[in-house]
Short mmCIF file of C-alpha atoms and ligand atoms in Angstrom, two decimals:
data_model
loop_
_atom_site.label_atom_id
_atom_site.label_comp_id
_atom_site.label_asym_id
_atom_site.label_seq_id
_atom_site.Cartn_x
_atom_site.Cartn_y
_atom_site.Cartn_z
CA MET I 13 -63.27 -35.63 19.48
CA ARG I 14 -64.49 -35.88 15.89
CA TYR I 15 -66.33 -32.84 14.17
CA PRO I 16 -68.34 -32.53 11.37
CA ILE I 17 -66.80 -32.02 7.99
CA ASP I 18 -68.28 -29.96 5.33
CA LYS I 19 -68.42 -32.28 2.02
CA THR I 20 -67.31 -29.40 -0.22
CA MET I 21 -63.84 -29.06 1.57
CA SER I 22 -61.06 -28.24 -0.55
CA VAL I 23 -58.17 -30.71 -0.33
CA THR I 24 -55.31 -28.00 0.05
CA HIS I 25 -56.73 -26.46 3.16
CA GLN I 26 -59.77 -26.36 5.44
CA LEU I 27 -60.82 -23.72 7.85
CA ARG I 28 -61.43 -24.86 11.44
CA CYS I 29 -63.44 -22.82 14.13
CA THR I 30 -61.15 -22.07 17.15
CA ASN I 31 -64.12 -21.91 19.38
CA CYS I 32 -66.22 -25.08 18.60
CA GLY I 33 -64.10 -27.10 16.42
CA VAL I 34 -66.14 -27.07 13.12
CA LYS I 35 -64.35 -27.66 9.84
CA ILE I 36 -65.54 -26.12 6.65
CA GLY I 37 -64.36 -25.77 2.96
CA ALA I 38 -62.90 -22.40 2.13
CA GLU I 39 -65.61 -21.74 -0.46
CA THR I 40 -67.97 -21.48 2.45
CA ILE I 41 -66.47 -19.07 4.70
CA PRO I 42 -68.93 -16.54 5.74
CA SER I 43 -68.23 -12.83 5.05
CA ASP I 44 -67.48 -11.70 8.69
CA PHE I 45 -65.24 -14.64 9.02
CA ARG I 46 -66.88 -15.85 12.14
CA CYS I 47 -68.57 -19.35 12.66
CA PRO I 48 -72.30 -19.07 12.16
CA ASP I 49 -73.07 -21.35 14.88
CA CYS I 50 -70.86 -19.98 17.81
CA LYS I 51 -69.07 -16.48 16.37
CA GLY I 52 -65.83 -18.26 16.96
CA LEU I 53 -62.86 -17.12 14.53
CA TYR I 54 -61.57 -19.74 11.95
CA GLU I 55 -57.84 -20.86 11.65
CA VAL I 56 -56.59 -22.18 8.19
CA ILE I 57 -55.34 -25.84 8.51
CA TYR I 58 -53.74 -28.35 5.99
CA PRO I 59 -53.25 -31.99 5.35
CA TRP I 60 -50.40 -31.76 7.40
CA SER I 61 -51.85 -30.09 10.25
CA GLU I 62 -52.81 -31.63 13.56
CA GLY I 63 -56.28 -32.30 13.54
CA TRP I 64 -57.01 -32.52 9.71
CA GLU I 65 -59.60 -34.84 8.80
CA LYS I 66 -59.19 -36.89 5.49
CA SER I 67 -62.39 -36.32 3.46
CA THR I 68 -60.79 -37.79 0.44
CA SER I 69 -58.37 -40.66 -0.07
CA THR I 70 -55.36 -38.42 -0.47
CA GLU I 71 -52.44 -39.64 0.99
CA VAL I 72 -50.90 -36.99 3.62
CA ARG I 73 -47.19 -36.62 3.32
CA LEU I 74 -45.71 -34.38 5.81
CA PRO I 75 -43.09 -31.84 4.12
CA ASN I 76 -39.73 -33.00 5.00
CA PRO I 77 -37.93 -30.66 7.45
CA GLY I 78 -34.42 -30.85 6.02
CA GLY I 79 -35.69 -30.44 2.34
CA LEU I 80 -37.62 -27.60 3.47
CA ARG I 81 -34.73 -25.47 5.11
CA HIS I 82 -32.66 -26.30 1.85
CA LEU I 83 -35.29 -24.93 -0.49
CA TRP I 84 -36.17 -21.96 1.27
CA GLN I 85 -32.48 -21.20 1.69
CA GLU I 86 -31.81 -21.76 -2.03
CA ARG I 87 -34.77 -19.48 -2.99
CA LYS I 88 -32.92 -16.43 -1.34
CA THR I 89 -30.92 -16.12 -4.78
CA SER I 90 -33.81 -16.53 -6.85
CA THR I 91 -35.09 -13.31 -9.04
CA LEU I 92 -38.64 -14.42 -9.11
CA SER I 93 -40.80 -12.26 -7.03
CA ILE I 94 -42.45 -15.06 -5.11
CA ASP I 95 -38.93 -16.12 -3.75
CA GLN I 96 -38.07 -12.55 -3.12
CA SER I 97 -41.33 -12.48 -0.69
CA GLY I 98 -40.18 -13.23 2.83
CA VAL I 99 -43.74 -14.56 2.86
CA TRP I 100 -43.94 -16.78 -0.27
CA ARG I 101 -40.54 -17.98 0.10
CA PHE I 102 -42.09 -20.26 2.76
CA ARG I 103 -45.15 -21.16 0.71
CA GLU I 104 -45.04 -24.82 1.64
CA MET I 105 -46.10 -23.48 5.05
CA LEU I 106 -49.04 -21.49 3.52
CA PRO I 107 -50.23 -23.49 0.55
CA PHE I 108 -53.68 -22.10 0.25
CA LEU I 109 -53.56 -19.99 -3.19
CA GLY I 110 -54.71 -21.74 -6.39
CA ASP I 111 -51.51 -20.16 -8.06
CA VAL I 112 -49.03 -18.72 -5.84
CA GLU I 113 -47.43 -16.91 -8.80
CA LYS I 114 -50.44 -14.35 -8.90
CA SER I 115 -49.97 -13.45 -5.55
CA VAL I 116 -49.87 -9.80 -4.83
CA THR I 117 -46.38 -9.05 -3.23
CA LEU I 118 -44.26 -6.01 -2.25
CA ARG I 119 -41.34 -8.38 -1.38
CA GLU I 120 -42.57 -8.11 2.27
CA GLY I 121 -40.45 -9.79 5.07
CA ASN I 122 -36.60 -10.48 5.06
CA THR I 123 -36.83 -8.14 7.95
CA PRO I 124 -33.39 -7.78 10.03
CA LEU I 125 -32.88 -9.13 13.27
CA TYR I 126 -30.72 -6.75 15.40
CA GLU I 127 -28.84 -7.00 18.55
CA LEU I 128 -29.69 -4.70 21.19
CA PRO I 129 -26.67 -4.69 23.99
CA ARG I 130 -27.65 -1.74 25.65
CA SER I 131 -31.30 -2.61 26.17
CA ALA I 132 -30.17 -5.92 27.31
CA GLU I 133 -27.99 -4.72 29.83
CA ILE I 134 -30.82 -2.18 31.03
CA ALA I 135 -33.69 -5.25 31.03
CA GLY I 136 -31.14 -7.51 32.77
CA VAL I 137 -30.54 -10.21 30.28
CA ASP I 138 -27.39 -11.28 28.60
CA TRP I 139 -28.51 -11.40 24.86
CA LEU I 140 -31.55 -9.48 23.29
CA LEU I 141 -32.46 -9.29 19.69
CA ALA I 142 -35.12 -7.42 17.91
CA LYS I 143 -36.97 -8.58 14.90
CA HIS I 144 -37.86 -5.57 13.07
CA GLN I 145 -41.06 -5.82 11.39
CA GLY I 146 -41.11 -1.78 10.80
CA MET I 147 -38.67 -2.66 8.15
CA ASN I 148 -41.45 -3.75 6.07
CA PRO I 149 -42.66 -2.02 2.67
CA THR I 150 -45.29 0.02 4.35
CA GLY I 151 -43.48 0.13 7.48
CA SER I 152 -45.05 -2.54 9.68
CA PHE I 153 -45.54 -6.40 10.03
CA LYS I 154 -49.14 -6.04 8.60
CA ASP I 155 -47.74 -6.05 5.07
CA CYS I 156 -46.79 -10.12 5.84
CA GLY I 157 -50.32 -10.76 6.62
CA MET I 158 -51.76 -8.67 3.85
CA THR I 159 -50.06 -9.89 0.91
CA ALA I 160 -51.56 -13.30 1.82
CA ALA I 161 -55.16 -12.35 2.41
CA LEU I 162 -55.23 -9.85 -0.31
CA SER I 163 -53.98 -12.46 -2.63
CA VAL I 164 -56.85 -14.61 -1.70
CA ALA I 165 -59.21 -11.33 -2.47
CA VAL I 166 -57.97 -11.33 -6.06
CA GLU I 167 -58.13 -15.14 -6.26
CA ARG I 168 -61.86 -14.84 -5.06
CA GLY I 169 -62.51 -12.08 -7.78
CA PHE I 170 -63.32 -9.26 -5.30
CA GLU I 171 -63.15 -5.71 -6.39
CA TRP I 172 -63.67 -4.03 -3.25
CA VAL I 173 -61.42 -4.63 0.07
CA ALA I 174 -62.01 -3.03 3.42
CA CYS I 175 -60.76 -3.00 6.98
CA ALA I 176 -61.23 -1.23 10.22
CA SER I 177 -57.61 0.11 11.60
CA THR I 178 -55.71 1.83 14.10
CA GLY I 179 -53.44 2.92 11.11
CA ASN I 180 -51.06 0.21 10.21
CA THR I 181 -53.18 -2.49 8.59
CA SER I 182 -54.92 0.48 6.67
CA ALA I 183 -51.71 1.53 5.14
CA ALA I 184 -50.74 -1.84 4.31
CA MET I 185 -54.01 -2.88 2.72
CA ALA I 186 -54.17 0.24 0.82
CA ALA I 187 -50.65 -0.33 -0.69
CA TYR I 188 -51.54 -4.14 -1.34
CA ALA I 189 -55.08 -3.02 -3.03
CA ALA I 190 -53.39 -0.47 -5.26
CA ARG I 191 -50.68 -2.87 -6.50
CA ALA I 192 -53.61 -5.18 -7.72
CA GLY I 193 -55.89 -2.54 -8.84
CA LEU I 194 -58.52 -3.42 -6.11
CA ARG I 195 -60.19 -0.62 -4.44
CA SER I 196 -59.97 -0.19 -0.65
CA ILE I 197 -62.04 1.27 2.09
CA VAL I 198 -60.53 2.24 5.23
CA PHE I 199 -62.56 2.89 8.61
CA ILE I 200 -60.28 4.74 11.04
CA PRO I 201 -61.10 6.21 14.65
CA GLU I 202 -61.15 9.85 14.17
CA GLY I 203 -58.22 11.76 15.90
CA LYS I 204 -56.73 8.83 16.95
CA ILE I 205 -54.32 7.57 14.57
CA ALA I 206 -50.90 8.76 13.65
CA TRP I 207 -50.34 11.09 10.75
CA GLY I 208 -47.72 9.05 8.98
CA LYS I 209 -50.34 6.00 8.80
CA LEU I 210 -53.18 8.20 7.67
CA SER I 211 -51.03 9.76 4.98
CA GLN I 212 -50.07 6.38 3.66
CA SER I 213 -53.54 5.25 3.09
CA MET I 214 -54.70 8.45 1.28
CA ASP I 215 -51.53 8.37 -0.80
CA TYR I 216 -52.35 4.71 -1.78
CA GLY I 217 -55.75 5.63 -3.05
CA ALA I 218 -57.85 4.38 -0.25
CA LEU I 219 -61.39 5.94 0.34
CA THR I 220 -60.55 6.79 4.11
CA ILE I 221 -63.34 7.26 6.40
CA GLN I 222 -62.76 8.75 9.73
CA LEU I 223 -65.85 7.62 12.12
CA LYS I 224 -66.38 9.29 15.55
CA THR I 225 -65.68 6.16 17.29
CA ASP I 226 -62.78 3.80 18.42
CA PHE I 227 -61.28 1.12 16.57
CA ASP I 228 -63.52 -1.26 18.13
CA GLY I 229 -66.59 0.71 16.94
CA CYS I 230 -65.27 0.89 13.56
CA LEU I 231 -64.68 -2.89 13.17
CA LYS I 232 -68.28 -3.63 14.45
CA LEU I 233 -69.51 -1.27 12.10
CA LEU I 234 -67.33 -2.77 9.25
CA THR I 235 -68.39 -6.50 10.22
CA LYS I 236 -72.08 -5.44 9.66
CA LEU I 237 -71.31 -3.84 6.14
CA VAL I 238 -69.36 -6.48 4.54
CA GLN I 239 -72.40 -8.97 5.00
CA GLN I 240 -74.42 -6.43 2.83
CA PHE I 241 -71.97 -5.67 -0.04
CA PRO I 242 -69.47 -7.66 -1.94
CA ILE I 243 -66.56 -6.34 0.18
CA TYR I 244 -63.59 -8.62 1.35
CA LEU I 245 -62.87 -8.02 4.83
CA LEU I 246 -59.02 -7.50 5.83
CA ASN I 247 -58.93 -7.38 9.39
CA SER I 248 -57.15 -9.99 11.13
CA VAL I 249 -60.45 -12.03 12.06
CA ASN I 250 -59.54 -12.66 8.35
CA PRO I 251 -57.61 -16.31 8.86
CA TYR I 252 -55.49 -16.03 5.76
CA ARG I 253 -53.80 -12.81 7.27
CA LEU I 254 -52.55 -14.76 10.24
CA GLU I 255 -50.93 -17.22 7.55
CA GLY I 256 -48.76 -14.47 6.45
CA GLN I 257 -48.10 -13.25 9.77
CA LYS I 258 -46.89 -16.37 10.95
CA THR I 259 -44.02 -16.39 8.52
CA PRO I 260 -41.61 -13.89 10.73
CA ALA I 261 -41.35 -16.90 13.01
CA ILE I 262 -39.73 -18.94 10.34
CA GLU I 263 -37.28 -16.17 9.62
CA ILE I 264 -36.36 -15.81 13.30
CA LEU I 265 -35.33 -19.53 13.28
CA GLU I 266 -33.46 -19.24 9.88
CA GLN I 267 -31.37 -16.08 11.01
CA LEU I 268 -30.86 -17.86 14.38
CA GLU I 269 -29.40 -21.01 12.45
CA TRP I 270 -32.53 -23.01 13.76
CA GLN I 271 -31.45 -22.54 17.20
CA VAL I 272 -34.67 -21.39 19.12
CA PRO I 273 -34.67 -18.58 21.37
CA GLU I 274 -36.37 -19.08 25.14
CA HIS I 275 -38.75 -16.13 24.72
CA LEU I 276 -40.29 -14.22 22.31
CA VAL I 277 -42.02 -10.72 23.43
CA VAL I 278 -44.84 -9.54 21.24
CA PRO I 279 -47.05 -6.35 21.37
CA GLY I 280 -50.83 -7.01 22.01
CA GLY I 281 -53.59 -5.15 20.54
CA ASN I 282 -56.33 -7.03 18.65
CA LEU I 283 -54.29 -9.99 19.22
CA GLY I 284 -53.75 -11.58 15.79
CA ASN I 285 -49.97 -11.09 15.73
CA SER I 286 -49.29 -13.17 18.59
CA SER I 287 -51.87 -15.90 17.58
CA ALA I 288 -50.08 -15.96 14.25
CA LEU I 289 -46.42 -16.04 15.67
CA GLY I 290 -47.73 -18.99 17.87
CA LYS I 291 -49.30 -20.73 15.20
CA GLY I 292 -45.98 -20.44 13.23
CA PHE I 293 -43.88 -21.80 15.84
CA LEU I 294 -46.13 -24.58 16.85
CA GLU I 295 -46.55 -25.78 13.25
CA MET I 296 -42.89 -25.93 12.94
CA LYS I 297 -42.51 -28.03 15.79
CA HIS I 298 -45.39 -30.25 14.46
CA LEU I 299 -43.44 -30.70 11.15
CA GLY I 300 -40.14 -31.36 13.13
CA LEU I 301 -38.42 -28.25 11.98
CA ILE I 302 -37.81 -27.44 15.61
CA SER I 303 -37.86 -29.59 18.87
CA ARG I 304 -39.57 -26.92 21.12
CA VAL I 305 -41.26 -23.55 21.02
CA PRO I 306 -40.08 -20.14 22.64
CA LYS I 307 -42.43 -19.03 25.40
CA ILE I 308 -44.49 -16.28 23.81
CA SER I 309 -45.36 -13.32 26.04
CA VAL I 310 -47.80 -10.67 25.08
CA ILE I 311 -47.45 -6.85 26.35
CA GLN I 312 -50.44 -4.67 26.51
CA ALA I 313 -50.60 -0.81 27.20
CA GLN I 314 -52.09 -0.50 30.78
CA GLY I 315 -54.92 1.62 29.45
CA ALA I 316 -55.91 -0.99 26.64
CA ASN I 317 -55.28 -4.30 28.81
CA PRO I 318 -58.25 -6.58 28.38
CA LEU I 319 -55.88 -9.72 27.64
CA TYR I 320 -53.88 -8.68 30.93
CA ARG I 321 -57.08 -8.73 33.12
CA TRP I 322 -58.24 -11.79 31.61
CA PHE I 323 -54.82 -13.52 32.32
CA GLY I 324 -55.09 -12.52 36.07
CA ASP I 325 -58.88 -13.32 36.31
CA SER I 326 -59.49 -16.46 38.11
CA ASN I 327 -62.91 -16.79 36.11
CA ARG I 328 -60.90 -16.67 32.98
CA GLU I 329 -63.70 -14.06 31.60
CA MET I 330 -62.83 -11.67 28.98
CA GLN I 331 -64.08 -8.13 29.73
CA PRO I 332 -63.85 -5.53 27.05
CA VAL I 333 -62.14 -2.45 28.43
CA ALA I 334 -62.72 1.35 27.22
CA ALA I 335 -59.23 1.71 25.75
CA GLU I 336 -56.72 5.00 26.03
CA THR I 337 -53.00 5.15 25.56
CA ARG I 338 -50.83 7.04 23.36
CA ALA I 339 -49.54 3.93 21.70
CA THR I 340 -52.52 4.25 19.16
CA ALA I 341 -51.65 1.25 17.23
CA ILE I 342 -52.86 -0.98 20.31
CA ARG I 343 -55.74 1.36 21.50
CA ILE I 344 -58.19 -1.59 21.41
CA GLY I 345 -60.45 -2.78 24.16
CA ASN I 346 -62.25 -5.52 22.85
CA PRO I 347 -59.75 -7.73 20.92
CA ALA I 348 -61.15 -10.09 18.29
CA SER I 349 -58.49 -12.67 18.47
CA TRP I 350 -58.12 -13.22 22.31
CA LEU I 351 -59.09 -16.75 22.39
CA LYS I 352 -56.25 -17.62 20.02
CA ALA I 353 -53.72 -15.48 21.73
CA SER I 354 -54.54 -16.86 25.11
CA ARG I 355 -53.93 -20.38 24.03
CA VAL I 356 -50.40 -19.48 22.29
CA ILE I 357 -49.75 -17.87 25.79
CA GLU I 358 -50.84 -21.18 27.62
CA GLU I 359 -49.39 -23.57 25.08
CA THR I 360 -46.02 -21.80 24.87
CA GLY I 361 -45.80 -21.08 28.74
CA GLY I 362 -45.59 -17.25 28.20
CA TRP I 363 -47.15 -14.35 30.10
CA CYS I 364 -48.99 -11.28 29.84
CA GLU I 365 -47.83 -8.17 31.16
CA GLN I 366 -49.16 -4.67 31.15
CA VAL I 367 -46.89 -1.29 30.72
CA SER I 368 -47.75 2.25 31.58
CA GLU I 369 -47.39 5.39 29.34
CA GLN I 370 -44.33 6.33 31.20
CA GLU I 371 -42.60 2.97 30.92
CA ILE I 372 -43.35 2.78 26.94
CA ALA I 373 -42.04 6.16 26.45
CA LEU I 374 -38.93 5.27 28.07
CA ALA I 375 -38.41 1.97 26.57
CA LYS I 376 -39.10 3.64 22.96
CA ALA I 377 -36.21 6.05 23.88
CA GLN I 378 -33.98 3.47 24.80
CA ILE I 379 -34.48 1.32 21.88
CA GLY I 380 -33.82 4.80 19.94
CA ALA I 381 -30.71 5.23 21.37
CA GLU I 382 -29.36 2.01 19.93
CA GLY I 383 -30.05 3.47 16.60
CA ILE I 384 -32.96 1.41 15.95
CA GLY I 385 -36.18 3.52 15.73
CA CYS I 386 -39.74 1.90 16.46
CA GLU I 387 -43.17 3.02 17.15
CA PRO I 388 -44.64 3.22 20.57
CA ALA I 389 -46.61 0.10 20.44
CA SER I 390 -43.57 -1.90 19.55
CA ALA I 391 -41.78 -0.40 22.53
CA VAL I 392 -44.07 -2.06 24.86
CA THR I 393 -41.95 -5.37 24.62
CA LEU I 394 -38.90 -3.84 25.96
CA ALA I 395 -40.79 -2.10 28.65
CA GLY I 396 -42.76 -5.43 29.26
CA LEU I 397 -39.21 -7.57 29.14
CA LYS I 398 -38.06 -5.37 32.01
CA LYS I 399 -40.87 -6.29 34.36
CA LEU I 400 -40.72 -10.28 33.26
CA VAL I 401 -37.00 -10.09 34.33
CA ALA I 402 -37.85 -8.64 37.62
CA ALA I 403 -40.68 -11.03 38.30
CA GLY I 404 -38.22 -13.69 37.95
CA ARG I 405 -40.29 -14.98 34.59
CA VAL I 406 -37.19 -14.45 32.33
CA THR I 407 -33.52 -15.27 33.74
CA ARG I 408 -30.52 -13.61 32.49
CA GLU I 409 -29.09 -16.34 30.39
CA GLU I 410 -32.34 -16.85 28.51
CA ARG I 411 -32.17 -15.57 24.96
CA VAL I 412 -35.12 -13.12 24.23
CA VAL I 413 -36.33 -11.84 20.65
CA LEU I 414 -38.37 -8.66 20.95
CA LEU I 415 -40.80 -8.32 18.16
CA LEU I 416 -40.80 -4.66 16.89
CA THR I 417 -43.74 -4.20 14.96
CA GLY I 418 -43.55 -0.75 13.33
CA HIS I 419 -41.38 2.01 12.23
CA THR I 420 -40.52 4.87 14.12
CA LEU I 421 -41.67 7.24 11.33
CA LYS I 422 -45.27 6.17 11.56
CA ASP I 423 -45.70 8.50 14.81
CA PRO I 424 -42.97 11.14 14.73
CA GLN I 425 -45.28 13.38 16.76
CA PHE I 426 -44.77 10.91 19.93
CA THR I 427 -41.17 11.17 19.53
CA ILE I 428 -40.82 14.75 19.28
CA ASP I 429 -43.22 15.40 22.08
CA TYR I 430 -41.00 12.92 24.27
CA HIS I 431 -37.72 14.72 23.48
CA LYS I 432 -39.34 18.28 24.01
CA GLY I 433 -40.71 16.89 27.53
CA GLU I 434 -44.30 17.51 26.26
CA LEU I 435 -45.40 14.00 26.09
CA LEU I 436 -46.29 12.95 29.47
CA THR I 437 -48.42 14.58 32.10
CA PRO I 438 -46.96 15.67 35.42
CA SER I 439 -48.56 12.87 37.19
CA GLU I 440 -47.29 10.15 34.75
CA ILE I 441 -43.80 11.44 35.51
CA ALA I 442 -44.33 11.53 39.05
CA GLY I 443 -45.16 7.63 38.74
CA ALA I 444 -41.84 7.05 37.59
CA THR I 445 -39.07 5.70 39.84
CA ASP I 446 -35.69 8.02 40.22
CA LEU I 447 -33.65 5.56 38.15
CA GLU I 448 -36.28 5.80 35.28
CA ARG I 449 -36.40 9.65 35.53
CA ALA I 450 -32.50 9.99 35.41
CA GLN I 451 -32.46 7.33 32.32
CA SER I 452 -35.11 9.59 30.80
CA ASP I 453 -33.37 12.71 31.27
CA ALA I 454 -30.25 11.57 29.90
CA LEU I 455 -31.89 10.35 26.91
CA ARG I 456 -34.17 13.27 25.85
CA LYS I 457 -32.44 15.36 23.33
CA PRO I 458 -34.64 18.52 22.45
CA PRO I 459 -33.41 20.47 19.53
CA VAL I 460 -30.81 23.48 20.60
CA VAL I 461 -32.18 27.07 19.09
CA LEU I 462 -29.27 29.27 18.68
CA GLU I 463 -28.13 32.43 17.00
CA ALA I 464 -26.51 31.83 13.57
CA ASP I 465 -23.48 33.12 15.13
CA GLU I 466 -20.15 31.17 14.86
CA ALA I 467 -19.10 32.33 18.30
CA VAL I 468 -22.37 31.38 20.03
CA ILE I 469 -22.10 28.03 18.37
CA ILE I 470 -18.55 27.39 19.38
CA LYS I 471 -19.41 28.32 22.96
CA ALA I 472 -22.46 26.05 23.02
CA LEU I 473 -20.50 23.07 21.59
CA LYS I 474 -17.76 23.42 24.26
CA GLN I 475 -20.41 23.46 26.87
CA ARG I 476 -21.86 20.23 25.58
CA MET I 477 -18.69 18.42 25.17
CA ALA I 478 -17.57 19.46 28.66
CA ALA I 479 -20.77 18.14 29.97
CA VAL I 480 -20.37 14.83 28.29
CA GLU I 481 -16.66 14.50 29.60
CA SER I 482 -17.51 15.19 32.97
CA ARG I 483 -19.96 12.22 33.13
N1 LIG C 30 -47.91 -2.73 16.87
C1 LIG C 30 -48.29 -2.14 16.16
C2 LIG C 30 -47.38 -1.00 15.38
C3 LIG C 30 -49.54 -2.46 15.55
O1 LIG C 30 -50.00 -1.65 14.44
C4 LIG C 30 -50.40 -3.32 15.97
C5 LIG C 30 -51.71 -3.60 15.66
C6 LIG C 30 -49.98 -3.88 16.97
C7 LIG C 30 -48.57 -3.77 17.46
C8 LIG C 30 -50.89 -5.27 17.45
O2 LIG C 30 -50.96 -6.16 16.80
O3 LIG C 30 -53.65 -6.17 16.83
O4 LIG C 30 -52.25 -8.19 16.02
O5 LIG C 30 -52.16 -7.74 18.52
N2 LIG C 30 -52.39 -2.56 14.67
C9 LIG C 30 -53.60 -2.83 14.11
C10 LIG C 30 -54.17 -1.86 13.00
C11 LIG C 30 -54.97 -2.91 15.03
O6 LIG C 30 -55.24 -1.64 12.60
O7 LIG C 30 -53.00 -1.29 12.19
P1 LIG C 30 -52.37 -7.21 16.95
#
C-alpha cells in the first residue's frame, strides 16, 4: 500500500501515522502530535526503516550490524557526554537531531541487568533478570525518552515545555528542562501522585499544577493548551520520546552478549514504554542485529486495565475505564498508545495480564527482599509473570527479563504502609491464597520499638535469632 508523502519531508527521518499510514515531514508535525485526518499517533521512521518511501534520489544504506555493535562497544570508553549517555551511544538508531552533540543529557541509561534467583524460583522459571530502569538519573525509565524529546524541543527553539504526568514523566521533564534552561509546566492529578516524584519537579523548578482530575483529564486539558500556546508537549504521544525509550532494548541485548531472551515483561500505563521497547527490538531484527525478538507481555493493575480488557474482547474495541490503583504511576484509564502497544504484543507473540493490589504488594516485597527496590508499578511485572507461568504461557526453561521502571524511593509511603500492615484492606487480604498470605507475613518487616535499654535489646535480639533458627 502506498501513502501520500509530504514533499517537504526531511531526509533524516519521517513521521508516519500509525493509524492511517500517512507520512509527513518532521517540520509539519501538529503540536498535539496527532494526525489531523484520523487522530492517530505518529512514529518516527528512518531511511533504513520498513516502509520508508524515498522522496529524493538519496541512496538508502542499512547500517552494518557488526560495525554498529563494535562502535557502540567502543564508545563505552569515551569521555564525550553523548558517548556516556546510554541513549546517544546508540545514536545510529535514532538519527533525528541536526546536531547530536547539542543533545541535553544527564548520562541516562546504562542501567543494570540484575539476576533475581529467588523471584525466579517463586515465579517458577529457571532464569530471571531485571532491567532496572529506576537506576536512571531521576529514578525512572522516563529519562531515556526525555533526553530525546527535550533535545528536539531545544533544536526547534521552544522556551516552554509541558507534560501531564502521574509523577515520573514530570520529574524527568523538569530535570532535563532545567539542564537546558527551558521553563517547564507540569499537570498532575491532585493527591494521586507519590511524594518523591512531586518533590522532584518542584526541586527542578517546574511550575507544578495539581488538577482536580485524573491523569487522563490532565492530558486532555494539556493537549488543548499546547494548540493555543508555543509549548512543546513532552508526553509519550511525542514520538521522539519513544525513540529514546527504545534504547534499553539495545542495552539488554548488549548485556546478554546479543543472546535474545524469550520474554520481556513490561508494566502498562499510557502504553508508550511497551510500544517503544517493541519498536526497538523489531528495528534491530530488521537491521539484522538479531534474528528474532522476545515475546513482549504487558501487565496492568486490575483497577486500571483497559488494554487487558481489549485483549480479551472479541470485538477488539478499546473502552476507557475509570482507573484506580495504589500503583499510581499506572493509574491510567485511557492509554494514548494502546494501538501501538497492542501491535507490539501481537507482532511479538506476547500477552496482556492484570494483577490485583495484593499481588502487586507481595511481588514488590519479593523483589525488595532480593536487595532490589522498585516502585509498585514496576512490581506488576513479577506479579504478572507468576500468572503467565501458571497459565503455561511462559515455560520454566525460557529466559525472562522484567522491566523495572522506577526506583523504590519514588514512593516510600507504599513500602512503609505495606510493612506496617496498613496498606491493604481486609477484603484485599482475604483475596490472597494461603501461600501468598504466608509469603507476605514472612516478608513484612515493621520497625520494632524498644526501650533504650541494653537488657531489653538483648532479650529482643535473642528472641528474633531463635525464631530465625527454628525455621
Ligand atoms: N512504571 C512507572 C514507574 C511509570 O511511571 C509509568 C508511567 C509506567 C510504568 C507505565 O509506562 O505509561 O509508558 O505504559 N508513568 C507516566 C508518568 C504515565 O506520567 O510518569 P507507560
